[in-house]
CSV table of C-alpha atoms and ligand atoms in Angstrom, one decimal:
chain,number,residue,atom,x,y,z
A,15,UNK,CA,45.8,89.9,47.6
A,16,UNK,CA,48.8,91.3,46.4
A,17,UNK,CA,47.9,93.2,43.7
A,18,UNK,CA,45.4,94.9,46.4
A,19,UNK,CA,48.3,95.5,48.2
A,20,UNK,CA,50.4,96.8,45.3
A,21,UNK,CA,47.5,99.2,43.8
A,22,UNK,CA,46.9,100.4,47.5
A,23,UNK,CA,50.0,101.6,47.9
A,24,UNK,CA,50.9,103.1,44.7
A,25,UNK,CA,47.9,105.1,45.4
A,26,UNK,CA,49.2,106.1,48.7
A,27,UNK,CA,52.2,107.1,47.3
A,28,UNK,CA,50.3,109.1,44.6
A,29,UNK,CA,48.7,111.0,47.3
A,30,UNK,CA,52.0,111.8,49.0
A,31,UNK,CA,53.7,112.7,46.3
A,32,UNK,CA,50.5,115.1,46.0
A,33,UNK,CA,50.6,116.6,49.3
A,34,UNK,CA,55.0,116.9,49.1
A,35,UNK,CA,54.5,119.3,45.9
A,36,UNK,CA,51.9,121.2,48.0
A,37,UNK,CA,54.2,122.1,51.2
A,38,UNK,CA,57.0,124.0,50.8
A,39,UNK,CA,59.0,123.7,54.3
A,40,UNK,CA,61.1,127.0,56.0
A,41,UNK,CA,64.6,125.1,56.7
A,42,UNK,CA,66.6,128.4,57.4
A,43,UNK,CA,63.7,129.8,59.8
A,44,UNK,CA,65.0,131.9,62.1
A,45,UNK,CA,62.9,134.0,64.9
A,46,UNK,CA,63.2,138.1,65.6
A,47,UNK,CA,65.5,138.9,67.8
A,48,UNK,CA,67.0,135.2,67.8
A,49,UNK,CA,64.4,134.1,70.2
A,50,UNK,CA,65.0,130.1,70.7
A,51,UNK,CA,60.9,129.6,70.3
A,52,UNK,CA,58.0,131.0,69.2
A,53,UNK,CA,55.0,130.1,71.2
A,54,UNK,CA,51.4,130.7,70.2
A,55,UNK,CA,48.5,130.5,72.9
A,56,UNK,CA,45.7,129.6,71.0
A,57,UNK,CA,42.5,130.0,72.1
A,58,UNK,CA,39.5,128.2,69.6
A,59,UNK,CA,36.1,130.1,70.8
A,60,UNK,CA,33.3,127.5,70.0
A,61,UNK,CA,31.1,128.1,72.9
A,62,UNK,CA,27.6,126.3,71.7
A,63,UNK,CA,28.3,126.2,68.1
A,64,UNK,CA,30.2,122.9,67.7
A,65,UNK,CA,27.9,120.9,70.5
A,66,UNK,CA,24.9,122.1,68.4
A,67,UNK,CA,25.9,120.8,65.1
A,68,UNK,CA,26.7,117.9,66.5
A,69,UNK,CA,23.3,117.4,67.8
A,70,UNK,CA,24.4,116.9,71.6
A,71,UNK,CA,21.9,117.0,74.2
A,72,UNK,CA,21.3,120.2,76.4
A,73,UNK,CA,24.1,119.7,79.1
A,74,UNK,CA,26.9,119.4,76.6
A,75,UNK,CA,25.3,123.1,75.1
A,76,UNK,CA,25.9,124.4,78.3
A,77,UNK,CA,29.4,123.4,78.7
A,78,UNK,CA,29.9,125.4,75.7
A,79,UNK,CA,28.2,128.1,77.2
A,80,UNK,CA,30.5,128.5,80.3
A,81,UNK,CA,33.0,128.9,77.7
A,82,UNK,CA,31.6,132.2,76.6
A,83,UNK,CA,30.4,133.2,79.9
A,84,UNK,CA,33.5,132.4,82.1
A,85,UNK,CA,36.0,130.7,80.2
A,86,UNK,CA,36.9,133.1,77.5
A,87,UNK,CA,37.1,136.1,79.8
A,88,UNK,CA,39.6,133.8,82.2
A,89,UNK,CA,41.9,133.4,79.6
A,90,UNK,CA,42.2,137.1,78.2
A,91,UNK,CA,42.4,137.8,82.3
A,92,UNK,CA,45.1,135.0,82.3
A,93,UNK,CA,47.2,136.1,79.3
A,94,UNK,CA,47.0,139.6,79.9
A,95,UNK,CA,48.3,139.2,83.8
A,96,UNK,CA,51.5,137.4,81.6
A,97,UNK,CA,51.6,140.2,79.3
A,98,UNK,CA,51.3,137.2,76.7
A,99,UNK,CA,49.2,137.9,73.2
A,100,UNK,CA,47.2,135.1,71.9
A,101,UNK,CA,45.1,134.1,69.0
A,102,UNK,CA,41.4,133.6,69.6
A,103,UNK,CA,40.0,132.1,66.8
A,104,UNK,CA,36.3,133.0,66.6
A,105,UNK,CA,32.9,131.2,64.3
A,106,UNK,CA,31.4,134.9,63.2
A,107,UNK,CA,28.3,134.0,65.0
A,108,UNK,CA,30.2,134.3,68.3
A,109,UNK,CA,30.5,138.0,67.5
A,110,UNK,CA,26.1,137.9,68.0
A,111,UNK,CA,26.5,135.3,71.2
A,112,UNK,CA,28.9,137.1,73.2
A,113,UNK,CA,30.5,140.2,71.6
A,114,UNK,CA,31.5,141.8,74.8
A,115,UNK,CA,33.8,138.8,75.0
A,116,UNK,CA,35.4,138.7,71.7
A,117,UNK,CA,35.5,143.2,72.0
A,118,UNK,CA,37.3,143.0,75.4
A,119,UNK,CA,39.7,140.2,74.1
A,120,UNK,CA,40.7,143.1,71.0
A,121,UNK,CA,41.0,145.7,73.1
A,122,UNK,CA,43.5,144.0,74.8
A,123,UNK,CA,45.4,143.2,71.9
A,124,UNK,CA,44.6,139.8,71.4
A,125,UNK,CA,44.8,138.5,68.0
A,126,UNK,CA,41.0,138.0,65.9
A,127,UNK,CA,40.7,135.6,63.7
A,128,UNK,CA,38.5,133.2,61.7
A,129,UNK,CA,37.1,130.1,62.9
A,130,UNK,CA,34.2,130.1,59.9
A,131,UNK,CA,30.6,131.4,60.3
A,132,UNK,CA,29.0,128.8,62.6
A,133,UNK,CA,31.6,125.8,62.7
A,134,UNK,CA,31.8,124.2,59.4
A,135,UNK,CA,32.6,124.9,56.0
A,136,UNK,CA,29.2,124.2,53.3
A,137,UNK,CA,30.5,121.9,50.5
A,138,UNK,CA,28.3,123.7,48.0
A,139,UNK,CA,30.8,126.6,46.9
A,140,UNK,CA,28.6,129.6,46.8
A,141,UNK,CA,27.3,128.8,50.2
A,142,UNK,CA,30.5,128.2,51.0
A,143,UNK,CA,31.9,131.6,50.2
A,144,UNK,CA,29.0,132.8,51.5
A,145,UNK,CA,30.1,132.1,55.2
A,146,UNK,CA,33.5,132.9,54.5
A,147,UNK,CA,32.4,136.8,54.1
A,148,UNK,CA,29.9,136.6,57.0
A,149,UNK,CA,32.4,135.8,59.2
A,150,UNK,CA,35.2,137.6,58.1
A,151,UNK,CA,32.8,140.9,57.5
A,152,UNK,CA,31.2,140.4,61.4
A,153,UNK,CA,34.6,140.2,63.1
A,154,UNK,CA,36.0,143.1,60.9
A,155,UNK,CA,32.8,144.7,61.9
A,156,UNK,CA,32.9,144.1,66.0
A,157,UNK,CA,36.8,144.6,66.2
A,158,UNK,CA,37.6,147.1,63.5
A,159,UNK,CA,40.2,145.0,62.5
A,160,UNK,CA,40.1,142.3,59.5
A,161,UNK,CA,41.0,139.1,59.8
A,162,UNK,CA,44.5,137.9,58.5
A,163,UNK,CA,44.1,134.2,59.9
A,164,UNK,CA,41.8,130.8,60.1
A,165,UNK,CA,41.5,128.1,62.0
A,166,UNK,CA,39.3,126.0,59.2
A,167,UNK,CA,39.7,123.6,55.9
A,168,UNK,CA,38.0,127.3,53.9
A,169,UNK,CA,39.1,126.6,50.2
A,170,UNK,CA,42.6,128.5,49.9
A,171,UNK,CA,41.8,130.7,46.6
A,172,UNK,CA,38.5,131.5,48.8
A,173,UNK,CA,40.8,132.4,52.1
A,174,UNK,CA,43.4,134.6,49.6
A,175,UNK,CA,40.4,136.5,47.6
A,176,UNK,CA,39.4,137.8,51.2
A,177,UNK,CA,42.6,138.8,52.0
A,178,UNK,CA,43.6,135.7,54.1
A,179,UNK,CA,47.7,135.2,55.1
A,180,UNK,CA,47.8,131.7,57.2
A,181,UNK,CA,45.5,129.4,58.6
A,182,UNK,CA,46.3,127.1,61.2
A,183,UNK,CA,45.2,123.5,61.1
A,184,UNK,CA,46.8,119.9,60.1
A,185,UNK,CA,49.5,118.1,61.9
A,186,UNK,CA,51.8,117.4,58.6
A,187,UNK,CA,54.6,119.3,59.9
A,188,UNK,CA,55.8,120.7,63.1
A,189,UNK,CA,57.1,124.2,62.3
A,190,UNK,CA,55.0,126.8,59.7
A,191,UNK,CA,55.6,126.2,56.3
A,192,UNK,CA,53.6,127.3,53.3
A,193,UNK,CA,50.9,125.4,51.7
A,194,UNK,CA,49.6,125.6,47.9
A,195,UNK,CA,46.9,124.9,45.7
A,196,UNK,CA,47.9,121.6,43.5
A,197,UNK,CA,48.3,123.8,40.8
A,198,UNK,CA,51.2,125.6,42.8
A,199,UNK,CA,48.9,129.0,43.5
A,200,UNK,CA,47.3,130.5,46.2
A,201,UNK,CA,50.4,130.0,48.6
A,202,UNK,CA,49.1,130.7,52.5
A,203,UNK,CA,51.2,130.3,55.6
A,204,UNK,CA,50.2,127.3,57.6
A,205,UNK,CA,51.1,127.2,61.4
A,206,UNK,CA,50.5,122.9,62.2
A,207,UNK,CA,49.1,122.1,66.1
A,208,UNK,CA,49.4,118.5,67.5
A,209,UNK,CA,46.5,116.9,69.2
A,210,UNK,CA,49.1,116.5,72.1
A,211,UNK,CA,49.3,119.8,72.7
A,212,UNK,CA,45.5,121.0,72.6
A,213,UNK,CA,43.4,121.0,75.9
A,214,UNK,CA,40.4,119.2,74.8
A,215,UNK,CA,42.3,115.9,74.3
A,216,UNK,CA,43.6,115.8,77.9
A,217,UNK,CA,40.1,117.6,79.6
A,218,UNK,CA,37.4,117.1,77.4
A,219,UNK,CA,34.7,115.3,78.8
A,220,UNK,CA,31.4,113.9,76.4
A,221,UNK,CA,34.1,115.3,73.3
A,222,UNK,CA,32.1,115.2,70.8
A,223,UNK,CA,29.3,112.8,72.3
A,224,UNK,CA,32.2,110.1,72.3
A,225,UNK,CA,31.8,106.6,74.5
A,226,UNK,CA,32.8,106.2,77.7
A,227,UNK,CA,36.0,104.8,77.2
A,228,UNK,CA,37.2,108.0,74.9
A,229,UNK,CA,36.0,110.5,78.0
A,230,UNK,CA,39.1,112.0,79.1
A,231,UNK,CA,39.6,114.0,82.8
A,232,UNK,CA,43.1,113.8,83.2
A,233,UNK,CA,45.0,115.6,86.0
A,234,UNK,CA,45.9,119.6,85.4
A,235,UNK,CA,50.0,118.7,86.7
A,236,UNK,CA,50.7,115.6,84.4
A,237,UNK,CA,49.6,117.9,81.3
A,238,UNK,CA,52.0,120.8,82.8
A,239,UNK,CA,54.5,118.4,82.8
A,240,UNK,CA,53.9,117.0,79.0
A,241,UNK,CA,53.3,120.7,77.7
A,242,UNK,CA,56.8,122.4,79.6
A,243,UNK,CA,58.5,119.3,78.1
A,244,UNK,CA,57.4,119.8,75.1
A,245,UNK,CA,58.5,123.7,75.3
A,246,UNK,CA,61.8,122.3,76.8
A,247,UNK,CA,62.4,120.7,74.0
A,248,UNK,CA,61.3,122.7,71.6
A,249,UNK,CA,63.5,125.6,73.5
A,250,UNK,CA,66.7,123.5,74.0
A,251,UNK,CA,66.6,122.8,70.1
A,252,UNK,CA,66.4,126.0,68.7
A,253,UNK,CA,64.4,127.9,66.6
A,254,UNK,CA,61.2,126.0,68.4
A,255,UNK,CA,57.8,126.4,67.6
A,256,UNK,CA,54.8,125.5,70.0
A,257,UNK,CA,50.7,126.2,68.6
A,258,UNK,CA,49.3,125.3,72.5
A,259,UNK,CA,45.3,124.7,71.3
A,260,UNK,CA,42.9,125.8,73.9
A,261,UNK,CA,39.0,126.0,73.8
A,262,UNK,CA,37.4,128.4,76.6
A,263,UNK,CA,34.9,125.7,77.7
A,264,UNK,CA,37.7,123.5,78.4
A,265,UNK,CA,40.7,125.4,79.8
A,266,UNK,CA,38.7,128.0,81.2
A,267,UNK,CA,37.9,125.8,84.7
A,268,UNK,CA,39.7,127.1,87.6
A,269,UNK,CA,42.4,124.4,88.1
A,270,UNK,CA,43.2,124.2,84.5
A,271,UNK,CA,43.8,128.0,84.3
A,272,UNK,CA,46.0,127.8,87.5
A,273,UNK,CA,48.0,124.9,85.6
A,274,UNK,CA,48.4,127.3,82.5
A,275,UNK,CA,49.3,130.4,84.6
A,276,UNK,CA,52.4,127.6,86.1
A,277,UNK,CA,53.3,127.0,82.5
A,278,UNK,CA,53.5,130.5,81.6
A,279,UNK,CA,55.6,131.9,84.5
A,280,UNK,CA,57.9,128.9,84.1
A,281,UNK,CA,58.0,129.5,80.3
A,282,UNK,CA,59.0,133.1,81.1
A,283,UNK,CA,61.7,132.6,82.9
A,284,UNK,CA,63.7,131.2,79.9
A,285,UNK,CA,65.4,133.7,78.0
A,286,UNK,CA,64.7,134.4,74.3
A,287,UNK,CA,60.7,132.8,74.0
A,288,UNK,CA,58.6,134.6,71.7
A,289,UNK,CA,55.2,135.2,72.6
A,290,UNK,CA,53.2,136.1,70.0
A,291,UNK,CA,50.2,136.2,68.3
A,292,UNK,CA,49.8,134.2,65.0
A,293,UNK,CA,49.3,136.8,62.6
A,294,UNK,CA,52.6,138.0,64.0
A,295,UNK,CA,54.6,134.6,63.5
A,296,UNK,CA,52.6,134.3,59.6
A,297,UNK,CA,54.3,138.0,58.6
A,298,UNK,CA,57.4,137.2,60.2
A,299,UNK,CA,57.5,134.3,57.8
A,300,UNK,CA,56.7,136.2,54.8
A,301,UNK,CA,58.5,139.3,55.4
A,302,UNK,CA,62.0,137.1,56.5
A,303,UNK,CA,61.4,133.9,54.7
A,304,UNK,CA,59.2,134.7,51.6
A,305,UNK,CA,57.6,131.1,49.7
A,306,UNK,CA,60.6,130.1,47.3
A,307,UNK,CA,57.9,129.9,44.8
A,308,UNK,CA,56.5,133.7,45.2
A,309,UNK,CA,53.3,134.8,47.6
A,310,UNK,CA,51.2,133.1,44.3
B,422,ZN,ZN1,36.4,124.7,67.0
């Protein structure tokens, strides 16, 4: 037993030694205008795509569809009421669903980015690369703008080839950072969420087909107060960083979206809080805080 113990950890430690030359932290990071936080809205558009590869039954594909019938259009109403830009990260297939949606969430300024094609990534590399430039071409193709961001596990010399800057995923680190290949290349700018801080772990009910016991309802004022203490703190630190994950079918009932428009005029009324889109946050980075090892 303990050499099982023994060769299990080394391994672990292998790994993490791994992952610690990968990541390549910002300690000086600093925010325009010495804004005390940065705070992304985040919006992850799945509508039907995610309850259909699961293989959920027909009411949990229609609780994806009120995303992209009401929910979506709630939160661009929402945000833009705040005057806040957010990231909606889209499959490309949403952009055949509902591209009114995704074309009235551009035209109000709201960031576009990836999400992949229909809600995974194909382990079979050409196939893989094949939904890479589906989605990336149908979003450039709806909006007129090309993607700069994902919200996806894409392989990173794949996401840099296309012209990728960040993605967003992983809980590794709290603050953006830069992540490389093993080999030290293909640097992108990673902005890290927390499952604490994303809507579907507080409101999601069925989540992914899960049992009874992991169904989750919780009440709309008990996640304001966890979220603006989380901002609080975040804010009273300096040089804060909040990723708030929502997903339209989620967020978008009525109560929720009164919760979020409470967070957002309380947020407001702090001074220096950035609101900002992702993209905006990933050039910051570059442009003020370049990777140490080069944009490789
Ligand atoms: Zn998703």
């Amino acid at each position: 037993m303990p050499d099982d113990l023994d060769r299990d950890l080394a391994e672990l430690t292998a790994v993490a030694r791994r992952q610690e030359a990968r990541h390549e932290p910002i300690p000086d990071l600093t925010w325009p205008g010495d804004a005390r936080i940065a705070v992304n809205f985040t919006a992850d558009f799945d509508a039907m795509l995610l309850r259909r590869l699961m293989n959920e039954p027909p009411m949990q594909l229609a609780k994806g569809e009120f995303g992209g019938r009401v929910g979506i259009w709630r939160l661009v109403e929402l945000f833009d009421s705040h005057g806040v830009k957010a990231t909606i990260f889209t499959p490309g297939r949403i952009c055949e669903l509902y591209p009114q949606a995704v074309l009235a969430a551009a035209r109000s300024g709201h960031e576009i980015a990836d999400h992949m094609w229909e809600h995974r990534v194909p382990k079979e590399p050409e196939l893989e690369r094949d939904h890479l430039q589906r989605s990336t071409s149908a979003l450039e193709r709806l909006t007129g703008r090309r993607p700069a961001g994902t919200r996806s596990h894409h392989t990173p010399s794949l996401l840099r080839e296309l012209g990728y800057i960040y993605r967003s995923n992983g809980s590794a680190d709290h603050r953006p950072h830069y992540l490389r290949d093993a080999d030290g290349g293909n640097c992108l700018v990673n902005l890290p969420f927390h499952y604490a801080i994303d809507d579907a772990m507080f409101f999601s009910f069925a989540w992914l087909g899960t049992d009874t016991a992991a169904q989750r309802m919780a009440d709309p004022e008990r996640v304001l107060d966890l979220w603006w203490n989380a901002f609080r703190q975040q804010h009273g630190q300096g040089r804060g960083y909040l990723n708030i994950c929502l997903h339209p079918f989620v967020s978008g009932r009525a109560l929720r979206i009164a919760m979020l428009d409470r967070l957002i005029a309380r947020m407001k009324e702090m001074p220096g809080v950035w609101f900002t889109t992702c993209e905006a946050v990933a050039r910051h980075c570059l442009s003020v805080h370049p990777p140490r090892g080069g944009w490789a």
